[in-house]
Amino acid sequence: MEIKSEWGRLNRVIMHRPGTEITYAMLAPKPFLFERPFNYSIAKREHENLQQVLEENGVHVDILEDLIVNEAERNSSFRRKLEEKILSLVNFYGTSESMENARKDMEKNIGYVDSLSLFQALIMEPSIDLKEYVSGIQYPRVYSNLPLANLYFMRDQQAVSSGVLIGNMKMQQRRKETDITSFVFREILGAKIKSIKNGFFEGGDFIPAGDFCLIGKGNRTDEAGAEEAMNSGIFNFDRIVIISNPIYNFMDGHDIMVNMHLDTYFNIPAAGTVITSVELAKSAEATVYVRNSGNTYSEDSKTTLYQFMKDEGYNFIDLGISEQLSYSSNFLTVSDGKIIAIDSSRVIDKLLAENVFDSSTRDRIIKDIQMRKGKMFPDSKEIRESGVDVIKIDLSEITGGYGGAHCMTSAVDRA
């Protein structure tokens, strides 16, 4: 379980098939951090197709539910730990007597609950409010403390390099996701784990690149989290570059998609090539740190993301604003020079039809599309001439949660 570069052959990923928890986000997308509502049935098929395409390209795909349920069925010790986790999560409300009786019943009966139901409780985290309305009969009102609707974005909870660094997620809606993924990496996969304790750090802000890695900071990962990640011992690189995720100069700083994570505007499809918004990369301030003999890092120089990658000899494939805002950089590299990418034209059509953007951004997007004459990523001339092999798939519904194939996969191992 090691990842040294974004272009190394992808061997294994973990995905989470979105389920009932998504229903809540469809009713109130923004509070659940979604960009827009979407058709769940179609989104599920898109997610299944992404899994199929990965498997057809030699990638082992673990579905989170299957990992946990199958381990609970075969390993009694793990099953007990899962039961203990559920017992600690479920809350009861009512009179002291009713709460005590309900908890005793749950402790007595949990051994009979099937493993799939335990997994669903883990995702939904239910609370049960007991009100007696007839003598001896209680009426249960069931609440979900916070259904983990964003869990299918499996990239963000952790970063894998020389071990697993469990993040600390900035948005309260997502903070409990790391409890589940750390449980899986520790108890099922037996990984070497460290956790971010002080700052905020999310996996979408980590991109490894051979002898160096990039860590973004901004909307989600903060400076304290980036520095804690750098010095965690999990990232075994000669140089680490911490980048301030930028926004377009005409924006007021409130568009969280533009600079939510590094992988929302920058990615590496092959050794020596980056796909990014050059405009954003040129404005992204970067600090280069070099490794000391004691495996700590000290500041070496200041630059920009664009200049650093140029100095490293990388070629640039530029993304226009219409492409960048439709998750074009959020592709998944499966091997050196081969990527799985969304059909950005389908996504941008949905975003425009649903009036996601303010008028200023919308006008710039339409102008950019017209300039490209309908040839958007990954069908653009720049991609064709680059030699990058693209597997184009439709994720136009499920990207409504704010992310593409890169966000939806936790890369566990690359050659």
Tab-separated table of C-alpha atoms in Angstrom:
chain	number	residue	atom	x	y	z
A	1	MET	CA	0.000	0.000	0.000
A	2	GLU	CA	2.080	2.868	-1.334
A	3	ILE	CA	1.658	5.725	-3.780
A	4	LYS	CA	4.594	7.776	-5.005
A	5	SER	CA	3.139	9.399	-8.123
A	6	GLU	CA	-0.232	10.249	-9.588
A	7	TRP	CA	0.696	8.507	-12.860
A	8	GLY	CA	1.848	5.179	-11.390
A	9	ARG	CA	-0.243	2.220	-12.520
A	10	LEU	CA	-3.389	2.179	-10.419
A	11	ASN	CA	-3.832	-1.205	-8.739
A	12	ARG	CA	-6.546	-0.718	-6.129
A	13	VAL	CA	-9.195	1.773	-5.099
A	14	ILE	CA	-12.007	1.981	-2.564
A	15	MET	CA	-15.380	3.390	-3.618
A	16	HIS	CA	-18.621	3.915	-1.736
A	17	ARG	CA	-21.842	3.319	-3.614
A	18	PRO	CA	-24.197	6.152	-2.584
A	19	GLY	CA	-27.393	4.865	-0.989
A	20	THR	CA	-30.315	6.019	1.131
A	21	GLU	CA	-28.233	8.789	2.701
A	22	ILE	CA	-28.356	10.642	-0.633
A	23	THR	CA	-32.127	11.174	-0.294
A	24	TYR	CA	-31.643	13.898	2.275
A	25	ALA	CA	-29.212	15.786	0.053
A	26	MET	CA	-31.653	15.684	-2.839
A	27	LEU	CA	-34.214	17.487	-0.671
A	28	ALA	CA	-31.723	20.129	0.517
A	29	PRO	CA	-28.590	20.081	-1.687
A	30	LYS	CA	-26.773	23.163	-0.408
A	31	PRO	CA	-26.767	22.311	3.320
A	32	PHE	CA	-25.350	18.921	2.354
A	33	LEU	CA	-22.580	20.663	0.350
A	34	PHE	CA	-23.965	19.534	-3.011
A	35	GLU	CA	-23.854	21.785	-6.046
A	36	ARG	CA	-27.275	20.737	-7.337
A	37	PRO	CA	-29.875	17.973	-7.010
A	38	PHE	CA	-29.622	15.021	-9.363
A	39	ASN	CA	-31.411	11.844	-10.424
A	40	TYR	CA	-30.242	9.208	-7.966
A	41	SER	CA	-31.131	6.213	-10.143
A	42	ILE	CA	-29.061	7.541	-13.034
A	43	ALA	CA	-26.250	8.621	-10.693
A	44	LYS	CA	-26.062	5.116	-9.235
A	45	ARG	CA	-25.708	3.639	-12.720
A	46	GLU	CA	-22.958	6.151	-13.497
A	47	HIS	CA	-21.145	5.110	-10.325
A	48	GLU	CA	-21.510	1.433	-11.243
A	49	ASN	CA	-20.157	2.183	-14.712
A	50	LEU	CA	-17.122	3.943	-13.233
A	51	GLN	CA	-16.424	0.798	-11.208
A	52	GLN	CA	-16.816	-1.382	-14.304
A	53	VAL	CA	-14.453	0.773	-16.370
A	54	LEU	CA	-11.848	0.633	-13.595
A	55	GLU	CA	-12.086	-3.141	-13.393
A	56	GLU	CA	-11.843	-3.459	-17.184
A	57	ASN	CA	-8.563	-1.564	-16.891
A	58	GLY	CA	-7.096	-3.924	-14.338
A	59	VAL	CA	-7.944	-1.988	-11.172
A	60	HIS	CA	-9.198	-3.895	-8.128
A	61	VAL	CA	-12.231	-2.048	-6.763
A	62	ASP	CA	-13.375	-2.488	-3.171
A	63	ILE	CA	-16.870	-1.207	-2.401
A	64	LEU	CA	-16.915	0.169	1.138
A	65	GLU	CA	-20.119	-1.631	2.099
A	66	ASP	CA	-18.768	-4.970	0.874
A	67	LEU	CA	-15.460	-4.469	2.698
A	68	ILE	CA	-17.189	-3.890	6.025
A	69	VAL	CA	-20.031	-6.407	5.666
A	70	ASN	CA	-17.827	-9.236	4.386
A	71	GLU	CA	-15.230	-8.661	7.098
A	72	ALA	CA	-17.953	-8.673	9.758
A	73	GLU	CA	-19.302	-11.963	8.406
A	74	ARG	CA	-15.952	-13.747	8.417
A	75	ASN	CA	-14.201	-12.158	11.401
A	76	SER	CA	-15.940	-12.327	14.777
A	77	SER	CA	-13.449	-9.923	16.370
A	78	PHE	CA	-14.147	-7.282	13.734
A	79	ARG	CA	-17.887	-7.916	14.068
A	80	ARG	CA	-17.676	-7.151	17.805
A	81	LYS	CA	-15.809	-3.924	17.100
A	82	LEU	CA	-18.472	-2.944	14.571
A	83	GLU	CA	-21.208	-3.671	17.098
A	84	GLU	CA	-19.410	-1.557	19.704
A	85	LYS	CA	-19.144	1.271	17.196
A	86	ILE	CA	-22.886	1.170	16.519
A	87	LEU	CA	-23.700	1.004	20.229
A	88	SER	CA	-21.689	4.192	20.732
A	89	LEU	CA	-23.381	5.970	17.803
A	90	VAL	CA	-27.091	5.320	18.374
A	91	ASN	CA	-28.820	7.678	20.803
A	92	PHE	CA	-32.146	7.326	22.580
A	93	TYR	CA	-34.330	10.107	23.963
A	94	GLY	CA	-37.290	9.978	26.318
A	95	THR	CA	-37.701	9.357	30.010
A	96	SER	CA	-34.749	8.005	31.956
A	97	GLU	CA	-36.514	4.665	32.265
A	98	SER	CA	-37.407	4.407	28.564
A	99	MET	CA	-33.893	5.341	27.460
A	100	GLU	CA	-32.302	2.841	29.834
A	101	ASN	CA	-34.643	0.036	28.716
A	102	ALA	CA	-34.117	0.813	25.035
A	103	ARG	CA	-30.357	0.795	25.376
A	104	LYS	CA	-30.412	-2.494	27.293
A	105	ASP	CA	-32.595	-3.997	24.544
A	106	MET	CA	-30.194	-2.808	21.860
A	107	GLU	CA	-27.199	-4.231	23.710
A	108	LYS	CA	-29.051	-7.543	24.104
A	109	ASN	CA	-30.284	-7.716	20.515
A	110	ILE	CA	-27.387	-6.299	18.486
A	111	GLY	CA	-25.860	-9.739	18.023
A	112	TYR	CA	-28.943	-10.694	15.974
A	113	VAL	CA	-28.715	-7.665	13.673
A	114	ASP	CA	-27.315	-8.563	10.274
A	115	SER	CA	-24.038	-6.960	9.200
A	116	LEU	CA	-25.615	-4.977	6.352
A	117	SER	CA	-28.022	-3.302	8.782
A	118	LEU	CA	-25.086	-2.416	11.018
A	119	PHE	CA	-23.325	-0.808	8.043
A	120	GLN	CA	-26.432	1.207	7.212
A	121	ALA	CA	-26.662	2.374	10.821
A	122	LEU	CA	-23.025	3.440	10.571
A	123	ILE	CA	-23.856	5.655	7.573
A	124	MET	CA	-27.141	7.034	8.906
A	125	GLU	CA	-26.301	7.338	12.628
A	126	PRO	CA	-29.915	7.187	13.862
A	127	SER	CA	-31.403	8.644	17.029
A	128	ILE	CA	-34.687	7.341	18.413
A	129	ASP	CA	-37.028	9.553	20.424
A	130	LEU	CA	-39.463	7.479	22.534
A	131	LYS	CA	-42.806	8.985	23.559
A	132	GLU	CA	-45.394	6.944	25.413
A	133	TYR	CA	-48.842	7.680	23.957
A	134	VAL	CA	-50.704	4.667	25.343
A	135	SER	CA	-49.783	3.039	28.635
A	136	GLY	CA	-46.948	0.641	27.922
A	137	ILE	CA	-46.665	1.572	24.219
A	138	GLN	CA	-44.082	4.012	22.906
A	139	TYR	CA	-44.179	5.950	19.659
A	140	PRO	CA	-40.666	6.136	18.127
A	141	ARG	CA	-39.570	9.161	16.144
A	142	VAL	CA	-36.409	8.360	14.233
A	143	TYR	CA	-33.866	11.015	13.305
A	144	SER	CA	-30.555	10.785	11.537
A	145	ASN	CA	-27.936	12.871	13.313
A	146	LEU	CA	-26.268	13.537	9.977
A	147	PRO	CA	-26.527	11.027	7.113
A	148	LEU	CA	-23.143	10.924	5.418
A	149	ALA	CA	-24.288	12.021	1.972
A	150	ASN	CA	-20.769	13.062	0.903
A	151	LEU	CA	-19.119	9.767	1.799
A	152	TYR	CA	-19.069	8.655	-1.846
A	153	PHE	CA	-16.327	11.225	-2.405
A	154	MET	CA	-13.835	8.731	-1.007
A	155	ARG	CA	-10.716	10.731	-1.928
A	156	ASP	CA	-11.154	13.399	0.684
A	157	GLN	CA	-11.088	11.556	4.015
A	158	GLN	CA	-7.436	10.523	3.695
A	159	ALA	CA	-4.273	10.576	1.587
A	160	VAL	CA	-2.243	7.456	0.837
A	161	SER	CA	1.517	7.592	0.279
A	162	SER	CA	3.954	5.698	2.548
A	163	GLY	CA	1.018	4.782	4.752
A	164	VAL	CA	-2.350	6.439	5.278
A	165	LEU	CA	-2.823	9.944	6.588
A	166	ILE	CA	-6.350	10.332	7.962
A	167	GLY	CA	-7.528	13.865	7.444
A	168	ASN	CA	-9.489	16.278	9.575
A	169	MET	CA	-12.352	17.592	7.491
A	170	LYS	CA	-13.230	21.239	7.746
A	171	MET	CA	-16.962	21.073	7.062
A	172	GLN	CA	-18.976	19.714	9.973
A	173	GLN	CA	-21.202	17.776	7.567
A	174	ARG	CA	-18.218	15.579	6.685
A	175	ARG	CA	-16.214	15.216	9.884
A	176	LYS	CA	-17.556	11.794	10.870
A	177	GLU	CA	-16.564	10.253	7.537
A	178	THR	CA	-12.985	9.805	8.737
A	179	ASP	CA	-14.231	7.670	11.651
A	180	ILE	CA	-15.430	5.130	9.089
A	181	THR	CA	-12.471	5.222	6.717
A	182	SER	CA	-9.881	5.085	9.509
A	183	PHE	CA	-11.792	2.092	10.938
A	184	VAL	CA	-11.514	0.341	7.559
A	185	PHE	CA	-7.860	1.141	6.928
A	186	ARG	CA	-6.860	0.155	10.445
A	187	GLU	CA	-9.041	-2.868	11.157
A	188	ILE	CA	-9.486	-4.419	7.693
A	189	LEU	CA	-6.516	-3.310	5.596
A	190	GLY	CA	-4.005	-3.205	8.445
A	191	ALA	CA	-2.482	0.034	7.191
A	192	LYS	CA	0.058	2.228	8.908
A	193	ILE	CA	-2.060	5.197	9.987
A	194	LYS	CA	-1.504	8.680	11.291
A	195	SER	CA	-4.166	11.314	11.819
A	196	ILE	CA	-4.287	15.080	11.497
A	197	LYS	CA	-5.026	16.464	14.958
A	198	ASN	CA	-4.671	20.229	14.877
A	199	GLY	CA	-5.356	21.750	11.467
A	200	PHE	CA	-7.657	20.725	8.633
A	201	PHE	CA	-6.472	18.463	5.831
A	202	GLU	CA	-8.383	16.697	3.027
A	203	GLY	CA	-7.151	14.169	0.486
A	204	GLY	CA	-8.282	16.133	-2.568
A	205	ASP	CA	-5.469	18.564	-1.742
A	206	PHE	CA	-2.715	15.950	-2.111
A	207	ILE	CA	-1.054	15.066	-5.427
A	208	PRO	CA	2.163	12.976	-5.419
A	209	ALA	CA	4.650	13.457	-8.246
A	210	GLY	CA	7.694	11.234	-7.836
A	211	ASP	CA	10.402	13.002	-5.854
A	212	PHE	CA	8.028	15.752	-4.745
A	213	CYS	CA	4.387	16.141	-3.818
A	214	LEU	CA	1.911	18.995	-3.872
A	215	ILE	CA	-0.398	19.989	-1.015
A	216	GLY	CA	-3.114	22.552	-1.621
A	217	LYS	CA	-4.471	24.834	1.076
A	218	GLY	CA	-7.445	27.142	1.030
A	219	ASN	CA	-11.151	26.424	1.284
A	220	ARG	CA	-10.774	23.045	3.030
A	221	THR	CA	-7.159	22.289	3.946
A	222	ASP	CA	-5.659	25.083	6.029
A	223	GLU	CA	-2.020	26.031	6.579
A	224	ALA	CA	-1.782	24.238	9.918
A	225	GLY	CA	-3.176	21.059	8.371
A	226	ALA	CA	-0.869	21.280	5.357
A	227	GLU	CA	2.192	21.674	7.577
A	228	GLU	CA	1.049	18.871	9.883
A	229	ALA	CA	0.597	16.635	6.835
A	230	MET	CA	4.039	17.585	5.541
A	231	ASN	CA	5.689	16.590	8.831
A	232	SER	CA	3.534	13.516	9.488
A	233	GLY	CA	6.114	11.023	8.201
A	234	ILE	CA	3.548	9.606	5.772
A	235	PHE	CA	4.718	11.756	2.851
A	236	ASN	CA	8.170	10.442	1.961
A	237	PHE	CA	9.326	13.021	-0.613
A	238	ASP	CA	12.504	15.052	-1.049
A	239	ARG	CA	10.443	18.186	-1.628
A	240	ILE	CA	6.941	19.193	-0.630
A	241	VAL	CA	5.225	22.166	-2.225
A	242	ILE	CA	2.384	23.870	-0.342
A	243	ILE	CA	0.108	25.800	-2.690
A	244	SER	CA	-2.495	28.463	-1.959
A	245	ASN	CA	-5.503	27.397	-4.017
A	246	PRO	CA	-6.537	30.450	-6.084
A	247	ILE	CA	-9.712	31.853	-7.570
A	248	TYR	CA	-10.331	33.788	-10.769
A	249	ASN	CA	-9.583	37.485	-10.431
A	250	PHE	CA	-13.188	38.467	-11.179
A	251	MET	CA	-14.595	36.343	-8.336
A	252	ASP	CA	-15.310	37.536	-4.798
A	253	GLY	CA	-13.990	34.467	-3.015
A	254	HIS	CA	-17.305	32.757	-2.333
A	255	ASP	CA	-17.244	30.211	-5.160
A	256	ILE	CA	-16.067	27.153	-3.262
A	257	MET	CA	-15.852	24.936	-6.324
A	258	VAL	CA	-13.002	26.890	-7.910
A	259	ASN	CA	-10.561	26.398	-5.063
A	260	MET	CA	-12.180	23.743	-2.890
A	261	HIS	CA	-9.277	21.335	-3.465
A	262	LEU	CA	-6.123	21.218	-5.559
A	263	ASP	CA	-7.694	18.555	-7.781
A	264	THR	CA	-10.532	20.900	-8.756
A	265	TYR	CA	-8.169	22.824	-11.045
A	266	PHE	CA	-4.980	20.728	-11.348
A	267	ASN	CA	-4.072	17.095	-12.047
A	268	ILE	CA	-1.344	14.950	-13.609
A	269	PRO	CA	-2.256	12.508	-16.428
A	270	ALA	CA	1.290	11.423	-17.254
A	271	ALA	CA	4.885	11.897	-16.208
A	272	GLY	CA	5.888	15.353	-17.424
A	273	THR	CA	2.363	16.591	-18.222
A	274	VAL	CA	-0.205	18.522	-16.212
A	275	ILE	CA	-3.790	19.418	-16.996
A	276	THR	CA	-4.780	22.638	-15.281
A	277	SER	CA	-6.229	26.078	-15.635
A	278	VAL	CA	-3.017	27.901	-16.478
A	279	GLU	CA	-4.652	31.133	-15.348
A	280	LEU	CA	-5.237	29.688	-11.894
A	281	ALA	CA	-1.866	27.930	-11.764
A	282	LYS	CA	-0.077	31.194	-12.497
A	283	SER	CA	-1.871	32.917	-9.609
A	284	ALA	CA	-1.409	30.007	-7.159
A	285	GLU	CA	1.330	31.032	-4.721
A	286	ALA	CA	3.608	28.153	-3.763
A	287	THR	CA	6.184	27.543	-1.041
A	288	VAL	CA	8.797	24.849	-1.660
A	289	TYR	CA	10.076	22.881	1.330
A	290	VAL	CA	13.093	20.568	1.278
A	291	ARG	CA	13.703	17.565	3.486
A	292	ASN	CA	16.302	17.809	6.230
A	293	SER	CA	18.404	14.956	7.583
A	294	GLY	CA	15.992	14.455	10.467
A	295	ASN	CA	13.085	13.827	8.078
A	296	THR	CA	11.662	17.256	8.785
A	297	TYR	CA	11.205	19.995	6.210
A	298	SER	CA	12.395	23.573	5.964
A	299	GLU	CA	11.361	26.363	3.618
A	300	ASP	CA	13.517	26.680	0.517
A	301	SER	CA	11.852	29.115	-1.906
A	302	LYS	CA	8.714	30.953	-3.003
A	303	THR	CA	7.221	30.585	-6.471
A	304	THR	CA	3.911	29.822	-8.173
A	305	LEU	CA	2.412	26.451	-9.034
A	306	TYR	CA	2.823	27.229	-12.729
A	307	GLN	CA	6.455	28.296	-12.440
A	308	PHE	CA	7.390	25.365	-10.234
A	309	MET	CA	5.940	22.797	-12.625
A	310	LYS	CA	7.469	24.587	-15.607
A	311	ASP	CA	10.886	24.541	-13.931
A	312	GLU	CA	10.422	20.808	-13.371
A	313	GLY	CA	10.020	20.393	-17.127
A	314	TYR	CA	6.294	19.722	-17.254
A	315	ASN	CA	4.135	20.449	-20.291
A	316	PHE	CA	0.786	22.161	-19.749
A	317	ILE	CA	-2.628	21.337	-21.155
A	318	ASP	CA	-4.714	24.412	-20.438
A	319	LEU	CA	-8.329	24.259	-19.286
A	320	GLY	CA	-10.717	27.091	-20.055
A	321	ILE	CA	-13.131	28.278	-17.410
A	322	SER	CA	-15.985	26.223	-18.904
A	323	GLU	CA	-13.855	23.078	-18.648
A	324	GLN	CA	-12.390	23.752	-15.220
A	325	LEU	CA	-15.768	24.488	-13.658
A	326	SER	CA	-17.191	21.246	-15.080
A	327	TYR	CA	-14.677	19.022	-13.219
A	328	SER	CA	-12.332	18.433	-16.171
A	329	SER	CA	-9.248	18.307	-13.939
A	330	ASN	CA	-10.961	15.806	-11.659
A	331	PHE	CA	-10.035	12.881	-13.897
A	332	LEU	CA	-8.466	9.684	-12.572
A	333	THR	CA	-5.108	8.560	-13.969
A	334	VAL	CA	-5.055	4.767	-14.305
A	335	SER	CA	-1.534	4.511	-15.755
A	336	ASP	CA	1.122	6.760	-17.237
A	337	GLY	CA	-0.676	8.624	-20.025
A	338	LYS	CA	-4.112	7.018	-19.552
A	339	ILE	CA	-7.012	8.648	-17.721
A	340	ILE	CA	-10.703	8.214	-16.974
A	341	ALA	CA	-12.366	11.574	-17.576
A	342	ILE	CA	-15.849	12.998	-17.523
A	343	ASP	CA	-17.647	14.347	-20.567
A	344	SER	CA	-17.390	17.995	-19.549
A	345	SER	CA	-19.800	19.208	-22.242
A	346	ARG	CA	-22.621	17.196	-20.651
A	347	VAL	CA	-21.779	18.548	-17.215
A	348	ILE	CA	-21.566	22.195	-18.265
A	349	ASP	CA	-24.881	21.894	-20.105
A	350	LYS	CA	-26.516	20.749	-16.855
A	351	LEU	CA	-24.855	23.485	-14.815
A	352	LEU	CA	-26.001	26.179	-17.231
A	353	ALA	CA	-29.510	24.741	-17.499
A	354	GLU	CA	-29.860	24.746	-13.714
A	355	ASN	CA	-28.521	28.312	-13.336
A	356	VAL	CA	-25.754	27.299	-10.955
A	357	PHE	CA	-23.519	30.278	-11.779
A	358	ASP	CA	-23.871	34.008	-11.199
A	359	SER	CA	-24.345	36.147	-14.298
A	360	SER	CA	-20.704	37.243	-14.559
A	361	THR	CA	-19.357	33.687	-14.389
A	362	ARG	CA	-22.086	32.430	-16.722
A	363	ASP	CA	-21.200	35.012	-19.386
A	364	ARG	CA	-17.528	34.013	-19.257
A	365	ILE	CA	-18.421	30.316	-19.513
A	366	ILE	CA	-20.642	30.844	-22.556
A	367	LYS	CA	-17.960	32.924	-24.259
A	368	ASP	CA	-15.382	30.199	-23.558
A	369	ILE	CA	-17.661	27.478	-24.962
A	370	GLN	CA	-18.262	29.511	-28.122
A	371	MET	CA	-14.529	30.021	-28.572
A	372	ARG	CA	-13.999	26.256	-28.328
A	373	LYS	CA	-16.722	25.591	-30.935
A	374	GLY	CA	-18.128	22.704	-28.919
A	375	LYS	CA	-14.796	20.850	-28.629
A	376	MET	CA	-14.436	20.705	-24.865
A	377	PHE	CA	-12.294	18.482	-22.663
A	378	PRO	CA	-11.580	15.655	-23.247
A	379	ASP	CA	-12.394	16.077	-26.956
A	380	SER	CA	-10.289	19.203	-27.365
A	381	LYS	CA	-7.469	19.570	-29.859
A	382	GLU	CA	-4.964	19.980	-26.998
A	383	ILE	CA	-5.849	16.583	-25.554
A	384	ARG	CA	-5.775	14.866	-28.940
A	385	GLU	CA	-2.320	16.260	-29.684
A	386	SER	CA	-0.954	15.476	-26.219
A	387	GLY	CA	-0.975	11.725	-26.702
A	388	VAL	CA	-2.968	11.206	-23.487
A	389	ASP	CA	-5.275	8.187	-23.839
A	390	VAL	CA	-8.703	9.189	-22.563
A	391	ILE	CA	-11.537	6.905	-21.480
A	392	LYS	CA	-14.524	9.256	-21.527
A	393	ILE	CA	-17.451	8.376	-19.300
A	394	ASP	CA	-20.697	10.100	-18.407
A	395	LEU	CA	-20.846	11.273	-14.791
A	396	SER	CA	-23.127	14.216	-15.470
A	397	GLU	CA	-25.665	13.330	-12.775
A	398	ILE	CA	-23.461	12.173	-9.908
A	399	THR	CA	-21.096	15.151	-10.278
A	400	GLY	CA	-23.946	17.184	-8.806
A	401	GLY	CA	-22.409	16.386	-5.432
A	402	TYR	CA	-19.340	18.478	-6.436
A	403	GLY	CA	-16.719	16.125	-7.873
A	404	GLY	CA	-15.605	13.691	-10.580
A	405	ALA	CA	-13.786	10.362	-10.866
A	406	HIS	CA	-10.762	11.518	-8.846
A	407	CYS	CA	-12.921	12.603	-5.919
A	408	MET	CA	-15.006	9.405	-6.013
A	409	THR	CA	-12.064	7.034	-5.610
A	410	SER	CA	-9.666	6.473	-2.755
A	411	ALA	CA	-6.492	5.281	-4.456
A	412	VAL	CA	-4.972	2.632	-2.192
A	413	ASP	CA	-2.070	1.336	-4.249
A	414	ARG	CA	-0.115	2.322	-7.370
A	415	ALA	CA	2.865	0.594	-8.944
